[in-house]
Amino acid sequence: MPRPPLIRKDPAGFRVAPNLPDTDAARAAFSWDSARAGLQGLPGGGLNIAHEAVDRHAHGPRANHVALRWLPVAGAARDITYAQLARDSNRFANVLRGLGVVKGDAVFVLCGRIPQLYAAVLGALKCGAVVSPMFSAFGPEPLKTRVNLGAGKVLVTTDALYARRVKKVEAEMPTLRHVLRVDDPETRGLLEGAPESFTVERTGAEDPAFLHFTSGTTGMPKGAVHVHGAVAAHYATGRFALDLHPEDVFWCTADPGWITGTSYGIVAPLAHGVTSIVDEAEFDAERWYRNLQDQGVTVWYTAPTAIRLLMKAGADIARKYRFPKLRFVASVGEPLNPEAVWWGQEVLGLPIHDNWWQTETGGIMIANTAAMDVKPGSMGKPLPGIEARIVHRREGGLDVVDAPDTEGELVLRAGWPSMFRGYLGQEERYRKCFAGDWYLTGDLARRDADGYFWFVGRADDVIKSAGHLIGPFEVESALMEHPAVAEAGVIGKPDPVVGEVVKAFVSLKAGFAPGEELRMQLLAHARKRLGAAVAPKEIAFAEALPRTRSGKIMRRLLKARELGLPEGDLSTLEGPA
Ligand code: WT7
């Protein structure tokens, strides 16, 4: 039976009144100043994310409300109240201060999803440090590159991750003064002995708070700088796009090593004073359904790749569980196929609400909100405070596309609070992201006659695997370290589950011959250097790689050949194709 193009919302069916009953009306009435009025500000002036997220609740009526419910890989859940989280983060702030961390210093955090991660991030923010949470599956190379780009002064990690990922490259990170291993007896002693009160550094709205790395097609990863003022957007979008209400139990499945897990796994839910689920374990269909059911999750924020895995696990598993408390489900990271929206409707009893944003935007920009009718396959409408357009670039400017259903580049009017304020050390690259008042997203999209936006594709060839961006350059560099490899070209190959898998083409140095054994060696080498999340899953040997005359590997061509697609313009190709 063909499915209708629209899932209608019946206002009588809402269990709680949506925060945004009418997106279009709210957009017309909205101002960022009024959104900022929902924040408290530091006593005596200033703005600090950690104060808005934790301290204001710890000193108010929600002090004993559960902030984080931690589900360890094995064993019983642990509840951490706002009052406790305030004390834990204060201890961390005191320890960091004791190590000489001052306003503006960079603190990197490489931990699994454990309570100390949250205390460390919030403690570092209280110190006025710029925090860079690292994905714990990063291998030594990506870690080293980022710490060096960000001039990390302190790295917070665990004993196990230190041994596996840090030790080998510790000497190659010259700015690093301290490595704190949260579970080693000395650090535990330091933390336990530290005072449980701390006066939050007086940061202002424009002071940097987070450094989030994102990948480009060429060159080094880019460190997107975000400021304390971003909390106004995290708060507003938590309200509008995630429909957070005070008694919600919220579960954001993203790891804080990616910006979704920071903006919406830490800042937004805490700023709203709700209870967040933190699951230490990796994806497991049975466990996730159990979490949704047993923890009484009311609002769930996840990703298409996870939804596809649940779909793949089959309806039989899902049928063993009930989700009577679940009220709102949202997804981000990649296009959400209409089938996935419908799967939500059928298995969870609720459609999945797609939303769109980027590391650079810091928070959700375009969303299907709770009261909106859902058009499966559309990423929704711009939120209040966000002006989005479809444009065509031309010499010296932009042409705004007015006609509905016309493809073009998605641009946003600059100036929302969580907009990135720079790429660390790459001023030119930052400038190139803007044309006049508009931020250029690099994504292609179209808008329909009802104002819904539809994602078309990315303008470049960054690889999107399991909701994460992977820059080919980084993978190629790691492969090239192997003595047998002459050159490497890396592409994303469409995959029904994770979106794209990383595939590498390598040519070998003289004296080396392709073969199964070498392939296994290269796969293992890449895994060790890059971690499983970033390393290629497939490696193919090639005599030589196609390059442009200027020496750039033509990944676009590798990809076209791999997929049997038209090869396009080959005018810049070097030598015989
Ligand atoms: C890119 C951003 C995911 C948020 C934070 C990290 C793609 C994101 C959607 C969506 C289609 C999407 C875009 C975007 N993307 N959300 N709902 N539909 N594509 O984001 O790692 O900086 O990646 O992810 O291409 O530009 P990121």
Coordinates of C-alpha atoms and ligand atoms in Angstrom, one line a residue:
M1 CA 0.0 0.0 0.0
P2 CA 1.5 3.3 -1.0
R3 CA 2.2 5.5 2.1
P4 CA 0.8 9.0 2.3
P5 CA 3.3 11.8 1.8
L6 CA 2.3 13.4 5.1
I7 CA 2.0 12.3 8.7
R8 CA -0.6 14.5 10.2
K9 CA -0.4 15.6 13.8
D10 CA -3.6 15.7 15.7
P11 CA -3.4 18.4 18.5
A12 CA -5.8 16.3 20.6
G13 CA -3.2 13.5 20.5
F14 CA -0.4 15.4 22.3
R15 CA 0.4 14.0 25.8
V16 CA 2.0 17.3 26.7
A17 CA 1.5 20.6 24.9
P18 CA 4.3 21.1 22.4
N19 CA 6.6 24.0 23.2
L20 CA 6.2 25.2 19.6
P21 CA 2.6 24.9 18.6
D22 CA 3.0 26.9 15.4
T23 CA 6.5 27.1 14.0
D24 CA 5.7 29.8 11.4
A25 CA 4.0 32.1 14.0
A26 CA 6.8 31.5 16.5
R27 CA 9.5 32.4 13.9
A28 CA 7.8 35.7 13.2
A29 CA 7.7 36.6 16.9
F30 CA 11.1 35.4 17.9
S31 CA 14.2 37.3 18.9
W32 CA 17.5 35.9 20.2
D33 CA 17.3 38.5 23.0
S34 CA 14.1 37.1 24.2
A35 CA 15.7 33.6 24.0
R36 CA 18.6 34.8 26.1
A37 CA 16.2 35.9 28.8
G38 CA 15.7 32.2 29.6
L39 CA 19.3 32.1 30.8
Q40 CA 20.5 33.2 34.2
G41 CA 24.0 34.6 33.6
L42 CA 26.8 34.5 36.1
P43 CA 26.3 36.3 39.5
G44 CA 27.8 39.7 39.0
G45 CA 27.7 39.4 35.1
G46 CA 29.1 37.2 32.4
L47 CA 28.0 34.0 30.8
N48 CA 29.3 30.5 31.3
I49 CA 27.8 27.3 29.8
A50 CA 28.6 25.2 32.9
H51 CA 26.8 27.7 35.1
E52 CA 23.7 27.6 32.9
A53 CA 23.9 23.8 32.6
V54 CA 24.6 22.9 36.2
D55 CA 25.1 25.5 38.9
R56 CA 21.9 27.4 38.4
H57 CA 20.0 24.2 39.0
A58 CA 22.3 23.0 41.8
H59 CA 21.4 26.2 43.7
G60 CA 17.7 26.1 42.9
P61 CA 14.7 23.9 43.2
R62 CA 16.1 21.2 41.0
A63 CA 19.2 20.6 43.1
N64 CA 18.2 17.0 43.9
H65 CA 16.7 16.3 40.5
V66 CA 18.7 13.6 38.6
A67 CA 20.9 15.3 36.0
L68 CA 22.6 12.2 34.6
R69 CA 21.6 8.6 34.9
W70 CA 24.7 6.6 34.0
L71 CA 24.3 3.1 32.7
P72 CA 27.7 1.4 32.9
V73 CA 28.6 -1.4 30.4
A74 CA 27.9 -3.9 33.3
G75 CA 26.4 -3.3 36.7
A76 CA 23.8 -1.0 38.2
A77 CA 22.7 2.4 37.0
R78 CA 24.1 5.4 38.9
D79 CA 22.1 8.6 39.4
I80 CA 24.0 11.9 39.6
T81 CA 21.9 14.9 40.8
Y82 CA 22.5 18.5 39.7
A83 CA 23.9 19.2 43.2
Q84 CA 26.3 16.3 42.8
L85 CA 27.3 17.2 39.3
A86 CA 28.0 20.8 40.5
R87 CA 30.3 19.4 43.2
D88 CA 32.1 16.9 40.9
S89 CA 32.7 19.6 38.2
N90 CA 33.9 22.0 40.9
R91 CA 36.5 19.5 42.1
F92 CA 37.6 19.0 38.5
A93 CA 37.8 22.8 38.1
N94 CA 39.9 23.1 41.2
V95 CA 42.3 20.3 40.1
L96 CA 42.7 21.9 36.6
R97 CA 43.3 25.3 38.2
G98 CA 45.9 23.7 40.4
L99 CA 47.7 22.4 37.3
G100 CA 47.9 26.0 36.0
V101 CA 44.9 26.0 33.7
V102 CA 43.7 29.5 33.1
K103 CA 41.1 31.2 30.9
G104 CA 41.7 30.4 27.2
D105 CA 43.8 27.2 27.8
A106 CA 42.8 24.2 25.8
V107 CA 41.7 21.1 27.7
F108 CA 41.2 17.9 25.7
V109 CA 39.1 15.0 27.0
L110 CA 39.5 11.5 25.7
C111 CA 37.2 9.2 27.8
G112 CA 34.4 6.8 27.1
R113 CA 31.0 7.8 28.3
I114 CA 31.7 7.7 32.0
P115 CA 30.7 10.2 34.7
Q116 CA 34.2 11.7 34.9
L117 CA 33.9 12.8 31.3
Y118 CA 30.9 15.1 32.2
A119 CA 32.6 16.4 35.3
A120 CA 35.8 17.1 33.4
V121 CA 34.1 18.9 30.5
L122 CA 32.0 21.1 32.9
G123 CA 34.9 21.6 35.2
A124 CA 37.1 22.8 32.4
L125 CA 34.3 25.2 31.2
K126 CA 34.1 26.6 34.8
C127 CA 37.9 27.3 34.6
G128 CA 37.3 29.3 31.4
A129 CA 39.2 26.7 29.4
V130 CA 38.4 25.8 25.8
V131 CA 37.2 22.2 25.9
S132 CA 37.8 19.7 23.1
P133 CA 36.1 16.3 23.7
M134 CA 37.7 13.6 21.7
F135 CA 35.9 10.5 20.4
S136 CA 37.3 7.6 22.4
A137 CA 37.7 5.4 19.3
F138 CA 40.3 7.8 17.9
G139 CA 43.7 6.2 17.5
P140 CA 46.9 7.9 18.4
E141 CA 47.4 9.8 15.1
P142 CA 44.0 11.6 14.9
L143 CA 44.4 12.4 18.6
K144 CA 47.9 13.8 18.2
T145 CA 46.9 15.9 15.2
R146 CA 44.1 17.5 17.1
V147 CA 45.9 18.1 20.3
N148 CA 48.7 19.8 18.4
L149 CA 46.3 21.9 16.2
G150 CA 44.5 23.0 19.4
A151 CA 47.6 23.5 21.5
G152 CA 46.2 21.2 24.2
K153 CA 47.6 22.0 27.6
V154 CA 45.9 19.2 29.6
L155 CA 44.5 15.9 28.4
V156 CA 42.0 14.1 30.5
T157 CA 41.8 10.4 29.9
T158 CA 41.6 7.0 31.5
D159 CA 44.4 4.5 32.3
A160 CA 43.3 2.1 29.6
L161 CA 43.0 4.8 26.9
Y162 CA 46.3 6.3 28.0
A163 CA 48.0 3.0 27.4
R164 CA 46.3 2.2 24.1
R165 CA 46.2 5.7 22.5
V166 CA 48.1 8.3 24.2
K167 CA 51.4 6.9 25.5
K168 CA 52.9 6.2 22.0
V169 CA 52.4 9.8 20.9
E170 CA 52.7 11.6 24.2
A171 CA 56.2 12.9 23.4
E172 CA 55.0 14.3 20.0
M173 CA 52.5 16.7 21.6
P174 CA 54.8 19.5 22.8
T175 CA 52.1 21.8 24.2
L176 CA 50.7 19.2 26.5
R177 CA 51.8 19.8 30.1
H178 CA 49.7 17.2 32.0
V179 CA 47.9 14.0 31.2
L180 CA 45.2 13.3 33.9
R181 CA 44.1 9.7 34.1
V182 CA 40.9 9.9 36.0
D183 CA 41.0 6.4 37.3
D184 CA 44.6 6.4 38.5
P185 CA 45.1 6.6 42.3
E186 CA 47.0 9.8 42.2
T187 CA 44.4 11.7 40.2
R188 CA 41.6 10.2 42.3
G189 CA 43.3 11.4 45.3
L190 CA 43.7 14.9 43.8
L191 CA 40.0 15.0 42.9
E192 CA 38.8 13.7 46.3
G193 CA 41.0 16.2 48.1
A194 CA 39.9 19.2 46.0
P195 CA 37.4 21.6 47.4
E196 CA 33.8 21.1 46.3
S197 CA 33.2 24.7 45.7
F198 CA 34.6 26.9 42.9
T199 CA 34.0 30.4 41.6
V200 CA 33.3 30.1 37.9
E201 CA 35.7 32.1 35.8
R202 CA 33.9 35.2 34.5
T203 CA 33.6 34.3 30.9
G204 CA 31.5 36.4 28.5
A205 CA 29.2 35.4 25.6
E206 CA 32.0 35.7 23.0
D207 CA 34.7 33.8 25.0
P208 CA 35.5 30.4 23.4
A209 CA 34.1 27.4 25.2
F210 CA 34.4 24.4 22.8
L211 CA 36.7 23.3 20.0
H212 CA 35.1 20.7 17.8
F213 CA 37.1 19.2 15.0
T214 CA 35.5 18.5 11.6
S215 CA 37.0 17.1 8.5
G216 CA 37.7 18.8 5.2
T217 CA 38.4 17.1 1.8
T218 CA 41.9 18.3 1.8
G219 CA 44.4 19.4 4.4
M220 CA 44.2 19.1 8.2
P221 CA 41.0 18.7 10.2
K222 CA 39.4 22.0 11.0
G223 CA 38.9 23.1 14.6
A224 CA 35.6 24.9 14.8
V225 CA 35.6 27.4 17.7
H226 CA 32.3 27.8 19.7
V227 CA 31.6 30.4 22.4
H228 CA 29.8 30.4 25.7
G229 CA 27.0 32.5 24.2
A230 CA 26.0 29.3 22.2
V231 CA 24.1 28.1 25.2
A232 CA 21.3 30.5 24.2
A233 CA 20.9 28.4 21.0
H234 CA 21.3 25.1 22.8
Y235 CA 18.6 26.2 25.2
A236 CA 16.2 27.4 22.5
T237 CA 16.7 24.4 20.2
G238 CA 16.3 22.0 23.2
R239 CA 12.9 23.7 23.7
F240 CA 11.9 24.0 20.1
A241 CA 13.4 21.1 18.2
L242 CA 13.6 18.5 21.0
D243 CA 10.5 19.7 22.8
L244 CA 12.1 19.3 26.2
H245 CA 9.8 19.7 29.2
P246 CA 11.0 19.7 32.9
E247 CA 10.0 16.1 33.7
D248 CA 11.5 14.6 30.6
V249 CA 13.9 11.7 30.6
F250 CA 16.1 12.5 27.6
W251 CA 18.5 10.2 25.7
C252 CA 20.9 11.5 23.2
T253 CA 22.7 8.5 21.8
A254 CA 25.7 10.5 20.3
D255 CA 29.1 10.3 21.9
P256 CA 30.3 13.7 23.3
G257 CA 33.4 13.3 21.0
W258 CA 31.1 14.5 18.2
I259 CA 29.3 17.8 18.6
T260 CA 25.9 16.2 18.8
G261 CA 26.9 14.5 22.0
T262 CA 28.2 17.8 23.5
S263 CA 25.5 20.2 22.4
Y264 CA 22.6 17.8 23.0
G265 CA 24.3 15.1 25.1
I266 CA 25.5 17.6 27.7
V267 CA 24.6 21.3 27.3
A268 CA 20.9 21.4 26.1
P269 CA 19.4 18.8 28.4
L270 CA 21.3 20.1 31.4
A271 CA 20.4 23.7 30.6
H272 CA 16.8 22.6 30.7
G273 CA 17.3 20.8 34.0
V274 CA 16.0 17.5 32.7
T275 CA 17.4 13.9 33.4
S276 CA 19.7 12.6 30.7
I277 CA 20.5 9.0 30.1
V278 CA 24.2 8.3 29.5
D279 CA 24.9 4.8 28.3
E280 CA 28.5 3.7 28.4
A281 CA 28.0 0.8 26.1
E282 CA 28.1 0.8 22.3
F283 CA 25.1 0.1 20.1
D284 CA 23.2 -3.1 20.8
A285 CA 19.7 -3.5 19.5
E286 CA 18.4 -5.4 22.5
R287 CA 20.0 -3.1 25.0
W288 CA 18.7 0.0 23.3
Y289 CA 15.1 -1.1 23.3
R290 CA 15.6 -2.1 26.9
N291 CA 17.0 1.3 27.7
L292 CA 14.0 3.1 26.1
Q293 CA 11.6 0.9 28.0
D294 CA 13.2 0.5 31.4
Q295 CA 14.5 4.0 31.7
G296 CA 11.2 5.4 30.7
V297 CA 12.8 7.6 28.0
T298 CA 10.4 10.3 26.9
V299 CA 12.5 12.2 24.3
W300 CA 15.0 10.3 22.2
Y301 CA 17.6 11.9 19.9
T302 CA 19.5 9.5 17.7
A303 CA 20.9 9.0 14.2
P304 CA 19.8 7.4 10.9
T305 CA 22.6 4.8 11.1
A306 CA 21.3 3.6 14.5
I307 CA 17.8 3.5 13.2
R308 CA 18.9 1.4 10.2
L309 CA 20.7 -1.0 12.6
L310 CA 17.5 -1.4 14.6
M311 CA 15.5 -1.9 11.4
K312 CA 18.0 -4.6 10.4
A313 CA 17.8 -6.3 13.8
G314 CA 14.2 -7.1 13.0
A315 CA 10.7 -6.4 14.4
D316 CA 10.8 -9.5 16.6
I317 CA 13.2 -7.9 19.0
A318 CA 11.2 -4.7 19.1
R319 CA 8.0 -6.5 19.8
K320 CA 9.4 -7.7 23.1
Y321 CA 9.4 -4.1 24.4
R322 CA 6.9 -1.4 25.1
F323 CA 7.5 2.3 25.0
P324 CA 4.5 3.9 26.7
K325 CA 6.5 6.9 28.0
L326 CA 8.2 7.8 24.7
R327 CA 6.8 11.0 23.4
F328 CA 9.1 12.4 20.8
V329 CA 11.9 10.9 18.6
A330 CA 14.4 12.9 16.6
S331 CA 17.3 12.1 14.3
V332 CA 20.3 13.9 12.9
G333 CA 23.5 13.4 10.9
E334 CA 22.4 12.1 7.5
P335 CA 19.4 12.0 5.4
L336 CA 16.7 10.1 7.1
N337 CA 15.0 7.8 4.6
P338 CA 11.2 7.9 4.6
E339 CA 11.2 4.1 5.4
A340 CA 13.0 5.0 8.7
V341 CA 10.3 7.6 9.6
W342 CA 7.6 5.0 8.9
W343 CA 9.5 2.4 10.9
G344 CA 9.3 4.7 13.9
Q345 CA 5.6 5.1 13.4
E346 CA 5.1 1.3 13.2
V347 CA 7.6 0.1 15.8
L348 CA 7.8 2.9 18.3
G349 CA 4.3 4.3 17.7
L350 CA 5.8 7.6 16.7
P351 CA 7.3 9.1 13.6
I352 CA 11.0 10.0 13.6
H353 CA 11.6 13.7 13.3
D354 CA 14.6 14.5 11.2
N355 CA 16.6 17.6 11.8
W356 CA 19.6 19.2 10.2
W357 CA 22.7 21.0 11.4
Q358 CA 26.5 20.9 11.2
T359 CA 29.6 21.2 13.5
E360 CA 29.8 24.8 12.2
T361 CA 26.2 25.7 13.2
G362 CA 26.7 24.4 16.7
G363 CA 23.1 23.5 17.1
I364 CA 19.9 22.4 15.3
M365 CA 19.0 24.8 12.5
I366 CA 16.2 23.0 10.5
A367 CA 13.9 20.6 12.1
N368 CA 10.6 18.7 12.1
T369 CA 9.2 20.0 15.4
A370 CA 6.7 18.2 17.6
A371 CA 3.5 19.9 16.4
M372 CA 4.4 20.0 12.7
D373 CA 3.0 17.5 10.2
V374 CA 5.9 15.3 9.1
K375 CA 6.8 14.9 5.4
P376 CA 8.9 11.8 5.5
G377 CA 12.2 12.5 3.8
S378 CA 12.2 16.2 4.6
M379 CA 14.5 17.7 7.2
G380 CA 11.8 20.1 8.2
K381 CA 11.7 23.9 8.5
P382 CA 14.1 26.5 9.8
L383 CA 13.7 27.0 13.6
P384 CA 12.7 30.4 15.1
G385 CA 15.8 32.7 14.8
I386 CA 17.1 30.9 11.7
E387 CA 16.8 32.2 8.2
A388 CA 17.6 29.7 5.6
R389 CA 17.7 30.1 1.8
I390 CA 18.6 28.1 -1.3
V391 CA 21.1 30.0 -3.5
H392 CA 23.2 29.6 -6.6
R393 CA 26.7 30.9 -6.3
R394 CA 27.9 33.3 -9.0
E395 CA 31.0 35.4 -9.5
G396 CA 30.9 38.0 -6.7
G397 CA 27.7 37.0 -5.0
L398 CA 24.7 34.7 -4.6
D399 CA 21.5 34.4 -6.4
V400 CA 18.6 33.5 -4.1
V401 CA 16.4 30.9 -5.6
D402 CA 12.8 31.7 -5.0
A403 CA 11.1 29.0 -7.0
P404 CA 10.1 26.1 -4.9
D405 CA 11.6 22.6 -5.5
T406 CA 14.8 24.1 -7.1
E407 CA 18.1 22.7 -6.0
G408 CA 20.8 24.9 -4.8
E409 CA 23.2 25.5 -1.9
L410 CA 21.7 25.8 1.5
V411 CA 22.8 29.1 3.2
L412 CA 21.9 30.6 6.6
R413 CA 21.9 34.2 7.6
A414 CA 24.9 34.6 9.9
G415 CA 24.5 35.7 13.5
W416 CA 22.7 32.9 15.5
P417 CA 24.5 32.5 18.9
S418 CA 25.9 29.0 18.3
M419 CA 27.5 29.8 15.0
F420 CA 31.2 28.9 15.0
R421 CA 33.5 31.9 15.4
G422 CA 36.5 30.5 13.5
Y423 CA 38.5 27.6 12.3
L424 CA 41.5 27.6 14.6
G425 CA 44.5 29.0 12.9
Q426 CA 42.7 29.0 9.5
E427 CA 41.3 32.5 9.0
E428 CA 41.1 32.2 5.2
R429 CA 39.2 29.0 5.4
Y430 CA 36.7 30.6 7.8
R431 CA 36.2 33.6 5.6
K432 CA 35.5 31.4 2.6
C433 CA 32.4 30.0 4.5
F434 CA 30.6 33.3 4.2
A435 CA 29.3 35.4 1.3
G436 CA 28.1 38.8 2.7
D437 CA 25.6 38.1 5.5
W438 CA 25.3 34.4 4.5
Y439 CA 27.0 31.4 5.9
L440 CA 27.5 28.8 3.1
T441 CA 26.8 25.3 4.3
G442 CA 28.3 23.4 1.4
D443 CA 25.1 21.2 1.4
L444 CA 22.7 21.1 -1.5
A445 CA 19.0 21.2 -0.8
R446 CA 15.7 22.4 -2.0
R447 CA 12.7 24.0 -0.4
D448 CA 9.1 23.0 -1.3
A449 CA 6.1 25.2 -1.6
D450 CA 5.1 24.6 2.0
G451 CA 8.5 25.8 3.3
Y452 CA 9.9 22.3 4.1
F453 CA 13.6 21.7 3.2
W454 CA 14.8 18.6 1.5
F455 CA 18.5 17.5 1.6
V456 CA 20.1 16.7 -1.8
G457 CA 23.7 16.0 -1.0
R458 CA 27.0 17.4 0.0
A459 CA 28.9 19.6 -2.3
D460 CA 32.2 17.9 -1.6
D461 CA 33.4 14.4 -1.0
V462 CA 33.9 14.1 2.7
I463 CA 32.9 10.6 3.9
K464 CA 29.9 10.2 6.1
S465 CA 30.1 6.9 8.0
A466 CA 27.7 6.0 10.9
G467 CA 26.8 9.7 11.2
H468 CA 30.3 11.0 11.4
L469 CA 32.4 12.9 8.9
I470 CA 35.7 11.4 7.9
G471 CA 38.2 13.3 5.9
P472 CA 39.9 11.2 3.2
F473 CA 43.1 13.0 3.7
E474 CA 43.6 11.8 7.2
V475 CA 43.0 8.2 6.3
E476 CA 45.3 8.4 3.3
S477 CA 48.1 9.9 5.4
A478 CA 47.9 7.0 7.8
L479 CA 48.1 4.5 5.0
M480 CA 51.0 6.2 3.5
E481 CA 53.0 5.7 6.6
H482 CA 53.2 2.0 5.8
P483 CA 56.4 1.1 4.1
A484 CA 54.7 -0.6 1.2
V485 CA 52.3 2.2 0.3
A486 CA 53.2 4.7 -2.5
E487 CA 49.9 6.6 -2.6
A488 CA 46.4 6.2 -1.3
G489 CA 43.1 7.6 -2.3
V490 CA 40.1 7.2 -0.1
I491 CA 36.4 7.4 -0.9
G492 CA 33.1 6.7 0.8
K493 CA 31.2 3.8 -0.7
P494 CA 27.5 3.7 -0.2
D495 CA 26.4 1.3 2.5
P496 CA 22.8 0.5 3.5
V497 CA 23.6 0.5 7.2
V498 CA 26.3 3.1 8.0
G499 CA 25.6 5.4 5.1
E500 CA 29.1 5.1 3.6
V501 CA 32.0 2.8 4.4
V502 CA 35.6 4.0 3.9
K503 CA 37.3 2.4 1.0
A504 CA 40.9 3.0 0.2
F505 CA 42.8 2.6 -3.1
V506 CA 46.5 2.1 -2.7
S507 CA 49.4 1.9 -5.1
L508 CA 52.5 0.1 -3.9
K509 CA 56.1 1.0 -3.9
A510 CA 58.5 -0.9 -6.1
G511 CA 59.5 -4.2 -4.6
F512 CA 56.0 -4.8 -3.0
A513 CA 53.4 -7.0 -4.6
P514 CA 49.6 -6.8 -4.0
G515 CA 48.2 -9.8 -2.1
E516 CA 45.8 -10.9 0.7
E517 CA 48.5 -10.8 3.3
L518 CA 49.5 -7.2 2.6
R519 CA 45.9 -6.2 2.5
M520 CA 45.4 -7.6 6.0
Q521 CA 48.5 -5.8 7.2
L522 CA 47.3 -2.5 5.8
L523 CA 43.9 -2.9 7.3
A524 CA 45.4 -3.7 10.7
H525 CA 47.9 -0.8 10.4
A526 CA 45.1 1.7 9.6
R527 CA 43.0 0.4 12.5
K528 CA 45.8 0.8 14.9
R529 CA 46.6 4.3 13.7
L530 CA 43.2 5.7 13.2
G531 CA 40.8 3.6 15.3
A532 CA 38.0 1.4 14.1
A533 CA 35.6 4.4 13.4
V534 CA 37.9 6.0 10.9
A535 CA 40.0 3.2 9.4
P536 CA 39.0 1.8 5.9
K537 CA 36.9 -1.3 5.8
E538 CA 38.1 -2.1 2.3
I539 CA 41.4 -1.8 0.5
A540 CA 41.9 -2.2 -3.2
F541 CA 45.3 -2.2 -5.0
A542 CA 45.8 0.0 -8.0
E543 CA 48.8 0.5 -10.4
A544 CA 48.5 4.2 -10.0
L545 CA 45.9 6.6 -8.8
P546 CA 44.2 9.3 -11.0
R547 CA 45.5 12.7 -10.1
T548 CA 45.0 16.2 -11.3
R549 CA 47.8 18.1 -13.0
S550 CA 48.2 20.0 -9.8
G551 CA 48.8 16.7 -8.0
K552 CA 45.6 16.2 -6.2
I553 CA 44.2 12.7 -6.1
M554 CA 40.9 12.6 -8.0
R555 CA 38.7 10.9 -5.4
R556 CA 35.7 11.9 -7.4
L557 CA 36.9 9.8 -10.3
L558 CA 37.9 6.8 -8.0
K559 CA 34.4 6.9 -6.7
A560 CA 32.7 7.2 -10.1
R561 CA 34.7 4.2 -11.3
E562 CA 33.9 2.2 -8.2
L563 CA 30.2 2.8 -8.6
G564 CA 30.1 2.6 -12.4
L565 CA 28.9 6.2 -12.7
P566 CA 29.8 8.7 -15.4
E567 CA 33.4 10.0 -15.0
G568 CA 32.5 13.6 -15.6
D569 CA 34.9 16.3 -16.5
L570 CA 38.4 14.8 -16.9
S571 CA 40.1 18.0 -18.1
T572 CA 42.3 18.3 -15.1
L573 CA 43.3 14.7 -15.1
E574 CA 47.1 14.1 -15.4
G575 CA 48.3 11.6 -18.0
P576 CA 46.3 8.9 -19.7
A577 CA 43.0 8.0 -17.9
Ligands
WT7_1 C1 26.7 17.3 7.7 C2 27.3 17.9 9.0 C3 24.9 16.1 12.5 C4 25.1 17.3 13.3 C5 26.4 17.7 13.9 C6 27.6 17.1 13.2 C7 24.9 16.1 7.0 C8 23.4 16.4 9.0 C9 21.5 15.9 8.2 C10 20.1 15.6 7.8 C11 20.9 15.1 5.7 C12 22.5 15.8 7.2 C13 25.1 17.3 6.1 C14 25.8 18.3 7.0 N1 23.7 16.1 7.7 N2 22.1 16.3 9.3 N3 19.2 15.7 8.7 N4 19.9 15.2 6.6 N5 22.2 15.4 5.9 O1 27.6 17.4 11.9 O2 29.7 16.1 11.3 O3 29.5 18.6 10.9 O4 28.1 17.0 9.6 O5 26.0 16.2 8.0 O6 25.8 17.0 5.0 O7 26.5 19.3 6.3 P1 28.8 17.3 11.0

